[in-house]
DNA sequence: CTGCAAAGTAAACTATGTCAACTTCACCAA
DNA sequence: TTGGTGAAGTTGACATAGTTTACTTTGCAG
């Protein structure tokens, strides 16, 4: 999958290579571990090379987060398409599972660092993903809206609290059981 | 409240002064804005002075987060003490309100950056705060436990999503109404 | 009065993001 | 074929922030 190691002056697909390397590091060391110089070294280019493709480190992180939202959105759509959504449970489960499967990415997507410098791309990607949610959950009246937000908040909160290991697992119970148990609540 | 501007060589209460300055900056610029050199300058000491009181920047941030959890815990206890907790609503409301009133602090408390370097002090402060929650909500059976976690997750998720402005307010509705509406859901 | 340890200072080291000036190279018009 | 041009990389340097080491000041115990 990795680009052919053309030893030429030009890398050929540096942007993608940087993002791939960044994703690996992001999951292994978290956002702070994603350093432009390291990425450059990992891909065998000079420290300044990434600037041909990203205005700044923040821009690269934004690109990562956007990718994250796209994958996230896709996952949710898949689930929504497969089942007729009797309950929101499968959707909620997919939401939490995505977070647990991509901890670094998920945290980056909801990082407040990125939110500060108002990056329209990120906002749009996030809105698109949430639009999927909103569409699936439906609800026009205020009551339905509140119910939908309540569900969303619960699922999101569960994901975040599990990610940060704030919820202690009772011995003999695995995460899946816990998620199912919590999402089964009214 | 600020320490008397004793122009002496020794500051007198540098640790507290640093934390106070850090809290202000934390709320104004977020975690990234909390820089040791800036804090030192703000308190009129040399850049290395903070190291007499904190091993590292991370240690200072941890101290801030611990303070946050203590305040948080106290808020929750106050609410729990005042009302007989018919519903969890007042507690949940206090939870969300704390987040909205102290955005920088709240985000720091749940920052994954700090969690990485396993800081026992932070973990203990967090556990103490959550113990309050657990105590108030009660619940020994697995069903009760799941219900409690469900409530907790919903409240936490609501706080986080509101902080990051991911929940759009319908026009003519303020945040309080939204919180009440969501927490009123079954 | 004396001396010692706590609390600050000064100066330097390192790492990282970032920029400016230069270089290569693929590609295309003449 | 040739020559130039712009995109993509390189080199070298700068600024800033965290951190360390060696030195200085000063309150205070004995």
Short mmCIF file of C-alpha atoms (C1' of nucleotides) in Angstrom, two decimals:
data_model
loop_
_atom_site.label_atom_id
_atom_site.label_comp_id
_atom_site.label_asym_id
_atom_site.label_seq_id
_atom_site.Cartn_x
_atom_site.Cartn_y
_atom_site.Cartn_z
CA UNK A 1 0.00 0.00 0.00
CA UNK A 2 2.88 2.31 0.69
CA UNK A 3 3.96 4.36 -2.28
CA UNK A 4 6.79 2.89 -4.27
CA UNK A 5 10.05 4.06 -2.73
CA UNK A 6 10.94 6.25 -5.64
CA UNK A 7 14.23 7.70 -4.54
CA UNK A 8 13.63 10.74 -6.62
CA UNK A 9 13.81 14.27 -5.43
CA UNK A 10 10.06 14.50 -5.50
CA UNK A 11 8.17 12.21 -3.23
CA UNK A 12 5.15 11.79 -5.39
CA UNK A 13 2.42 11.53 -2.83
CA UNK A 14 3.74 13.32 0.19
CA UNK A 15 0.45 14.65 1.41
CA UNK A 16 -1.14 11.27 1.71
CA UNK A 17 2.01 9.74 3.15
CA UNK A 18 2.13 12.42 5.84
CA UNK A 19 -1.48 11.86 6.78
CA UNK A 20 -0.99 8.12 6.95
CA UNK A 21 2.05 8.44 9.17
CA UNK A 22 0.24 10.99 11.30
CA UNK A 23 -2.70 8.65 11.83
CA UNK A 24 -0.41 5.92 13.06
CA UNK A 25 1.33 8.24 15.50
CA UNK A 26 -1.94 9.81 16.56
CA UNK A 27 -3.25 6.47 17.71
CA UNK A 28 0.02 5.46 19.28
CA UNK A 29 0.97 8.64 21.12
CA UNK A 30 -1.93 11.01 20.93
CA UNK A 31 -2.15 14.44 19.40
CA UNK A 32 0.95 15.78 21.12
CA UNK A 33 2.97 13.06 19.45
CA UNK A 34 2.09 14.29 16.00
CA UNK A 35 5.06 16.47 15.21
CA UNK A 36 5.83 17.77 11.77
CA UNK A 37 9.53 17.02 12.01
CA UNK A 38 8.89 13.45 13.05
CA UNK A 39 6.42 12.96 10.24
CA UNK A 40 8.90 14.40 7.79
CA UNK A 41 11.61 12.07 9.02
CA UNK A 42 9.28 9.08 8.91
CA UNK A 43 8.58 9.79 5.28
CA UNK A 44 12.15 10.68 4.41
CA UNK A 45 11.72 14.31 3.53
CA UNK A 46 13.17 17.46 4.98
CA UNK A 47 11.54 19.23 7.93
CA UNK A 48 10.15 21.97 5.75
CA UNK A 49 8.66 19.73 3.11
CA UNK A 50 5.27 19.30 4.81
CA UNK A 51 4.66 23.02 4.39
CA UNK A 52 4.16 22.46 0.69
CA UNK A 53 0.98 20.61 1.60
CA UNK A 54 -0.14 22.07 4.91
CA UNK A 55 -0.02 25.65 6.03
CA UNK A 56 0.77 24.66 9.57
CA UNK A 57 0.68 21.84 12.04
CA UNK A 58 -2.86 22.86 12.91
CA UNK A 59 -3.86 22.54 9.28
CA UNK A 60 -2.54 19.00 9.19
CA UNK A 61 -4.40 18.13 12.36
CA UNK A 62 -7.52 19.59 10.85
CA UNK A 63 -7.12 17.39 7.82
CA UNK A 64 -6.82 14.40 10.13
CA UNK A 65 -9.93 15.37 12.02
CA UNK A 66 -11.84 15.84 8.80
CA UNK A 67 -10.84 12.36 7.72
CA UNK A 68 -12.03 11.18 11.10
CA UNK A 69 -15.44 12.76 10.69
CA UNK A 70 -15.78 11.28 7.23
CA UNK A 71 -15.05 7.78 8.46
CA UNK A 72 -17.30 8.34 11.43
CA UNK A 73 -20.12 9.55 9.24
CA UNK A 74 -19.71 6.58 6.97
CA UNK A 75 -19.86 4.14 9.84
CA UNK A 76 -23.07 5.69 11.10
CA UNK A 77 -24.63 5.65 7.66
CA UNK A 78 -23.77 2.01 7.20
CA UNK A 79 -25.50 1.10 10.42
CA UNK A 80 -28.48 3.26 9.64
CA UNK A 81 -28.81 1.65 6.23
CA UNK A 82 -28.52 -1.93 7.45
CA UNK A 83 -31.19 -1.84 10.12
CA UNK A 84 -34.58 -0.11 10.11
CA UNK A 85 -33.62 1.69 13.29
CA UNK A 86 -36.36 0.39 15.53
CA UNK A 87 -34.35 1.59 18.46
CA UNK A 88 -31.38 3.89 18.29
CA UNK A 89 -29.32 1.16 19.90
CA UNK A 90 -27.32 -0.07 16.93
CA UNK A 91 -26.53 3.49 16.01
CA UNK A 92 -25.44 4.32 19.53
CA UNK A 93 -23.37 1.22 19.65
CA UNK A 94 -21.60 2.12 16.43
CA UNK A 95 -20.94 5.59 17.81
CA UNK A 96 -19.25 4.28 20.93
CA UNK A 97 -17.41 1.57 19.06
CA UNK A 98 -15.93 4.08 16.67
CA UNK A 99 -14.58 6.05 19.59
CA UNK A 100 -13.07 2.98 21.22
CA UNK A 101 -11.61 1.74 17.96
CA UNK A 102 -10.07 5.09 17.05
CA UNK A 103 -9.31 6.78 20.36
CA UNK A 104 -6.72 9.21 19.08
CA UNK A 105 -8.77 10.18 16.09
CA UNK A 106 -11.98 10.55 18.07
CA UNK A 107 -10.32 12.74 20.65
CA UNK A 108 -8.80 14.86 17.93
CA UNK A 109 -12.17 15.26 16.23
CA UNK A 110 -13.56 16.69 19.43
CA UNK A 111 -10.41 18.51 20.46
CA UNK A 112 -10.98 22.02 21.63
CA UNK A 113 -7.57 23.07 20.37
CA UNK A 114 -8.73 22.76 16.82
CA UNK A 115 -12.03 24.41 17.52
CA UNK A 116 -10.34 27.60 18.64
CA UNK A 117 -8.88 28.55 15.30
CA UNK A 118 -12.16 28.53 13.49
CA UNK A 119 -11.50 26.04 10.74
CA UNK A 120 -14.46 25.98 8.39
CA UNK A 121 -13.44 22.63 6.94
CA UNK A 122 -13.62 20.96 10.30
CA UNK A 123 -16.90 22.55 11.17
CA UNK A 124 -18.40 21.41 7.92
CA UNK A 125 -17.16 17.86 8.31
CA UNK A 126 -18.55 17.72 11.82
CA UNK A 127 -21.89 19.15 10.75
CA UNK A 128 -22.11 16.62 7.95
CA UNK A 129 -21.55 13.77 10.37
CA UNK A 130 -24.11 15.10 12.80
CA UNK A 131 -26.55 15.65 9.99
CA UNK A 132 -26.47 11.91 9.47
CA UNK A 133 -27.36 11.43 13.09
CA UNK A 134 -30.10 14.01 12.98
CA UNK A 135 -31.55 12.51 9.85
CA UNK A 136 -31.63 9.03 11.27
CA UNK A 137 -33.14 10.07 14.55
CA UNK A 138 -35.69 12.33 12.96
CA UNK A 139 -37.82 14.55 15.15
CA UNK A 140 -39.36 17.89 14.38
CA UNK A 141 -41.27 18.80 17.50
CA UNK A 142 -39.38 20.22 20.40
CA UNK A 143 -40.11 17.13 22.44
CA UNK A 144 -38.64 14.86 19.80
CA UNK A 145 -35.69 17.16 19.49
CA UNK A 146 -35.01 17.03 23.19
CA UNK A 147 -35.31 13.27 23.16
CA UNK A 148 -32.86 13.07 20.29
CA UNK A 149 -30.35 15.33 22.01
CA UNK A 150 -30.74 13.33 25.17
CA UNK A 151 -29.87 10.14 23.32
CA UNK A 152 -26.99 11.76 21.53
CA UNK A 153 -25.57 13.20 24.74
CA UNK A 154 -25.78 9.85 26.46
CA UNK A 155 -24.01 8.04 23.70
CA UNK A 156 -21.35 10.70 23.36
CA UNK A 157 -20.83 10.87 27.09
CA UNK A 158 -20.51 7.12 27.31
CA UNK A 159 -17.89 7.16 24.57
CA UNK A 160 -15.88 9.89 26.22
CA UNK A 161 -16.05 8.45 29.72
CA UNK A 162 -15.07 5.02 28.48
CA UNK A 163 -12.19 6.44 26.47
CA UNK A 164 -10.80 8.16 29.53
CA UNK A 165 -11.38 5.09 31.68
CA UNK A 166 -13.57 6.99 34.06
CA UNK A 167 -16.10 4.21 34.11
CA UNK A 168 -14.81 1.26 36.07
CA UNK A 169 -15.73 -2.12 34.68
CA UNK A 170 -17.21 -4.52 37.22
CA UNK A 171 -15.04 -7.60 37.26
CA UNK A 172 -16.14 -10.29 34.91
CA UNK A 173 -17.89 -7.81 32.64
CA UNK A 174 -16.43 -6.64 29.37
CA UNK A 175 -16.95 -3.36 27.64
CA UNK A 176 -19.46 -4.67 25.17
CA UNK A 177 -21.75 -5.85 27.93
CA UNK A 178 -21.47 -2.54 29.67
CA UNK A 179 -22.30 -0.59 26.53
CA UNK A 180 -25.27 -2.83 25.82
CA UNK A 181 -26.45 -2.55 29.40
CA UNK A 182 -26.24 1.22 29.42
CA UNK A 183 -27.80 1.74 26.01
CA UNK A 184 -30.61 -0.59 26.94
CA UNK A 185 -31.69 1.85 29.62
CA UNK A 186 -34.85 3.81 28.80
CA UNK B 1 -6.54 39.46 47.37
CA UNK B 2 -3.32 39.63 45.44
CA UNK B 3 -0.28 39.28 47.57
CA UNK B 4 1.25 42.52 48.69
CA UNK B 5 3.77 43.59 46.11
CA UNK B 6 6.70 42.92 48.34
CA UNK B 7 9.59 43.85 46.14
CA UNK B 8 11.80 41.43 47.95
CA UNK B 9 13.87 38.76 46.35
CA UNK B 10 11.47 36.14 47.55
CA UNK B 11 7.95 36.28 46.31
CA UNK B 12 6.33 34.82 49.37
CA UNK B 13 3.49 32.89 47.84
CA UNK B 14 4.60 32.09 44.36
CA UNK B 15 2.87 28.77 44.08
CA UNK B 16 -0.55 30.18 44.73
CA UNK B 17 0.12 33.23 42.58
CA UNK B 18 1.12 31.02 39.66
CA UNK B 19 -2.00 28.92 39.98
CA UNK B 20 -4.21 31.98 40.15
CA UNK B 21 -2.64 33.50 37.09
CA UNK B 22 -2.86 30.18 35.32
CA UNK B 23 -6.56 29.87 36.05
CA UNK B 24 -7.22 33.26 34.52
CA UNK B 25 -5.29 32.44 31.39
CA UNK B 26 -6.80 28.97 31.20
CA UNK B 27 -10.27 30.43 30.97
CA UNK B 28 -9.22 33.16 28.60
CA UNK B 29 -7.05 31.24 26.17
CA UNK B 30 -7.38 27.58 26.94
CA UNK B 31 -4.76 25.09 27.99
CA UNK B 32 -2.33 25.95 25.22
CA UNK B 33 -2.24 29.51 26.52
CA UNK B 34 -0.93 28.44 29.89
CA UNK B 35 2.80 28.90 29.41
CA UNK B 36 5.27 28.85 32.23
CA UNK B 37 7.21 31.82 30.94
CA UNK B 38 4.08 33.92 30.63
CA UNK B 39 2.98 32.97 34.11
CA UNK B 40 6.40 33.85 35.46
CA UNK B 41 6.32 37.21 33.75
CA UNK B 42 2.79 37.88 34.97
CA UNK B 43 3.94 37.33 38.53
CA UNK B 44 7.23 39.15 38.09
CA UNK B 45 9.63 36.29 38.57
CA UNK B 46 12.24 34.74 36.35
CA UNK B 47 11.34 32.03 33.85
CA UNK B 48 12.92 29.33 35.98
CA UNK B 49 11.25 30.31 39.24
CA UNK B 50 8.14 28.16 38.74
CA UNK B 51 10.33 25.10 38.83
CA UNK B 52 10.80 25.59 42.56
CA UNK B 53 7.12 24.73 42.93
CA UNK B 54 6.28 22.53 39.98
CA UNK B 55 8.39 19.84 38.40
CA UNK B 56 7.12 20.68 34.96
CA UNK B 57 4.39 22.39 33.04
CA UNK B 58 2.41 19.18 33.20
CA UNK B 59 2.68 19.18 36.97
CA UNK B 60 1.25 22.68 37.11
CA UNK B 61 -1.59 21.70 34.82
CA UNK B 62 -2.25 18.72 37.02
CA UNK B 63 -2.46 20.97 40.05
CA UNK B 64 -4.99 23.10 38.18
CA UNK B 65 -7.05 20.07 37.25
CA UNK B 66 -7.00 18.85 40.83
CA UNK B 67 -8.31 22.22 41.97
CA UNK B 68 -10.97 21.87 39.34
CA UNK B 69 -12.09 18.49 40.58
CA UNK B 70 -12.20 19.77 44.13
CA UNK B 71 -14.42 22.69 43.19
CA UNK B 72 -16.52 20.41 41.05
CA UNK B 73 -16.91 17.92 43.83
CA UNK B 74 -17.90 20.65 46.25
CA UNK B 75 -20.55 21.97 43.88
CA UNK B 76 -22.07 18.55 43.53
CA UNK B 77 -22.05 17.95 47.27
CA UNK B 78 -23.76 21.28 47.89
CA UNK B 79 -26.57 20.39 45.52
CA UNK B 80 -26.89 16.89 46.93
CA UNK B 81 -27.11 18.29 50.43
CA UNK B 82 -29.69 20.95 49.64
CA UNK B 83 -32.30 18.77 47.98
CA UNK B 84 -33.40 15.23 48.82
CA UNK B 85 -32.57 14.17 45.29
CA UNK B 86 -36.02 13.05 44.21
CA UNK B 87 -34.77 13.11 40.67
CA UNK B 88 -31.19 13.42 39.60
CA UNK B 89 -32.12 16.61 37.78
CA UNK B 90 -30.65 19.21 40.12
CA UNK B 91 -27.44 17.25 40.27
CA UNK B 92 -27.26 16.92 36.53
CA UNK B 93 -27.98 20.58 36.13
CA UNK B 94 -25.16 21.49 38.49
CA UNK B 95 -22.84 19.22 36.54
CA UNK B 96 -23.56 20.91 33.26
CA UNK B 97 -23.54 24.37 34.76
CA UNK B 98 -20.10 23.81 36.24
CA UNK B 99 -18.80 22.91 32.80
CA UNK B 100 -20.35 25.96 31.20
CA UNK B 101 -19.16 28.24 33.97
CA UNK B 102 -15.59 26.94 33.89
CA UNK B 103 -15.00 25.81 30.33
CA UNK B 104 -11.23 25.90 30.41
CA UNK B 105 -11.02 24.17 33.74
CA UNK B 106 -13.56 21.54 32.83
CA UNK B 107 -11.80 20.71 29.60
CA UNK B 108 -8.50 20.48 31.40
CA UNK B 109 -9.96 18.17 34.02
CA UNK B 110 -10.97 15.79 31.26
CA UNK B 111 -7.97 16.44 29.07
CA UNK B 112 -6.40 13.33 27.68
CA UNK B 113 -3.01 14.98 27.67
CA UNK B 114 -2.85 14.86 31.42
CA UNK B 115 -4.20 11.35 31.58
CA UNK B 116 -1.31 10.02 29.57
CA UNK B 117 1.37 10.68 32.12
CA UNK B 118 -0.29 8.74 34.86
CA UNK B 119 -0.61 11.33 37.57
CA UNK B 120 -1.91 9.71 40.72
CA UNK B 121 -2.98 13.02 42.22
CA UNK B 122 -5.27 13.73 39.32
CA UNK B 123 -6.71 10.25 39.32
CA UNK B 124 -7.44 10.50 43.02
CA UNK B 125 -9.09 13.90 42.73
CA UNK B 126 -11.24 12.63 39.88
CA UNK B 127 -12.21 9.50 41.74
CA UNK B 128 -13.15 11.55 44.78
CA UNK B 129 -15.43 13.71 42.70
CA UNK B 130 -17.05 10.73 41.05
CA UNK B 131 -17.43 9.03 44.39
CA UNK B 132 -19.70 11.90 45.34
CA UNK B 133 -21.77 11.21 42.28
CA UNK B 134 -21.89 7.51 42.90
CA UNK B 135 -22.86 8.03 46.50
CA UNK B 136 -25.68 10.37 45.64
CA UNK B 137 -27.05 8.17 42.91
CA UNK B 138 -26.79 5.00 44.94
CA UNK B 139 -27.41 1.70 43.25
CA UNK B 140 -25.99 -1.70 44.03
CA UNK B 141 -27.66 -4.00 41.59
CA UNK B 142 -26.36 -4.15 38.08
CA UNK B 143 -29.55 -2.64 36.79
CA UNK B 144 -29.24 0.34 39.08
CA UNK B 145 -25.62 0.67 38.17
CA UNK B 146 -26.40 0.75 34.47
CA UNK B 147 -29.08 3.32 35.08
CA UNK B 148 -26.68 5.46 37.03
CA UNK B 149 -24.01 5.26 34.34
CA UNK B 150 -26.62 6.07 31.74
CA UNK B 151 -27.58 9.22 33.60
CA UNK B 152 -23.98 10.17 34.18
CA UNK B 153 -23.08 9.66 30.53
CA UNK B 154 -26.01 11.76 29.39
CA UNK B 155 -25.12 14.62 31.67
CA UNK B 156 -21.45 14.48 30.81
CA UNK B 157 -22.17 14.25 27.12
CA UNK B 158 -24.52 17.18 27.28
CA UNK B 159 -21.86 19.25 29.03
CA UNK B 160 -19.21 18.38 26.50
CA UNK B 161 -21.39 18.88 23.44
CA UNK B 162 -22.62 22.21 24.73
CA UNK B 163 -19.09 23.36 25.52
CA UNK B 164 -17.97 22.63 22.01
CA UNK B 165 -21.09 24.21 20.54
CA UNK B 166 -22.05 21.07 18.75
CA UNK B 167 -25.64 21.41 19.86
CA UNK B 168 -27.33 24.18 17.99
CA UNK B 169 -29.78 26.24 20.00
CA UNK B 170 -33.17 26.70 18.38
CA UNK B 171 -33.76 30.40 18.05
CA UNK B 172 -35.58 31.92 20.94
CA UNK B 173 -34.39 29.25 23.32
CA UNK B 174 -31.59 29.77 25.79
CA UNK B 175 -29.21 27.22 27.16
CA UNK B 176 -31.03 26.80 30.47
CA UNK B 177 -34.21 25.80 28.72
CA UNK B 178 -32.35 23.33 26.58
CA UNK B 179 -30.64 21.75 29.56
CA UNK B 180 -33.90 21.49 31.44
CA UNK B 181 -35.65 20.05 28.42
CA UNK B 182 -33.00 17.42 27.86
CA UNK B 183 -32.62 16.43 31.48
CA UNK B 184 -36.39 16.15 31.79
CA UNK B 185 -36.34 13.30 29.31
CA UNK B 186 -36.91 9.87 30.80
"C1'" DC C 1 25.97 36.05 65.06
"C1'" DT C 2 26.39 32.45 61.87
"C1'" DG C 3 25.40 29.38 58.59
"C1'" DC C 4 22.16 26.70 56.04
"C1'" DA C 5 18.41 25.53 53.25
"C1'" DA C 6 14.51 27.43 50.68
"C1'" DA C 7 13.40 30.35 46.99
"C1'" DG C 8 14.99 33.20 43.04
"C1'" DT C 9 18.10 34.58 39.23
"C1'" DA C 10 20.95 34.15 35.03
"C1'" DA C 11 22.44 32.00 31.25
"C1'" DA C 12 22.44 28.38 28.44
"C1'" DC C 13 20.64 23.96 25.89
"C1'" DT C 14 17.25 21.68 23.25
"C1'" DA C 15 13.31 20.85 20.44
"C1'" DT C 16 9.84 22.23 17.42
"C1'" DG C 17 7.16 25.13 14.40
"C1'" DT C 18 8.01 28.12 10.78
"C1'" DC C 19 10.02 30.99 7.05
"C1'" DA C 20 13.11 32.60 3.16
"C1'" DA C 21 16.12 31.57 -0.44
"C1'" DC C 22 17.78 28.16 -3.32
"C1'" DT C 23 17.45 23.65 -6.17
"C1'" DT C 24 15.36 19.76 -8.90
"C1'" DC C 25 12.62 17.92 -12.07
"C1'" DA C 26 8.43 16.75 -14.79
"C1'" DC C 27 6.13 18.55 -18.41
"C1'" DC C 28 4.81 21.30 -22.27
"C1'" DA C 29 4.99 24.79 -25.98
"C1'" DA C 30 7.84 26.35 -29.83
"C1'" DT D 1 15.00 18.75 -29.45
"C1'" DT D 2 15.13 22.33 -26.42
"C1'" DG D 3 14.38 25.52 -23.08
"C1'" DG D 4 11.73 27.55 -19.46
"C1'" DT D 5 8.45 27.35 -15.78
"C1'" DG D 6 6.09 26.12 -11.72
"C1'" DA D 7 5.29 22.63 -8.31
"C1'" DA D 8 7.66 20.08 -4.86
"C1'" DG D 9 11.86 19.57 -1.91
"C1'" DT D 10 16.12 21.12 0.43
"C1'" DT D 11 19.06 23.96 3.35
"C1'" DG D 12 19.84 26.96 6.79
"C1'" DA D 13 18.25 30.04 10.00
"C1'" DC D 14 15.09 32.26 13.55
"C1'" DA D 15 11.86 32.56 17.53
"C1'" DT D 16 9.87 30.61 21.23
"C1'" DA D 17 9.08 27.54 25.24
"C1'" DG D 18 10.30 24.03 28.36
"C1'" DT D 19 13.96 22.77 31.08
"C1'" DT D 20 18.61 22.42 33.52
"C1'" DT D 21 22.74 23.96 35.92
"C1'" DA D 22 25.30 26.93 38.63
"C1'" DC D 23 25.08 30.97 41.27
"C1'" DT D 24 22.76 34.40 44.63
"C1'" DT D 25 19.78 36.14 48.16
"C1'" DT D 26 17.52 35.92 52.44
"C1'" DG D 27 14.61 34.37 56.36
"C1'" DC D 28 15.41 31.92 60.29
"C1'" DA D 29 17.02 28.20 63.61
"C1'" DG D 30 20.72 27.30 66.85
#
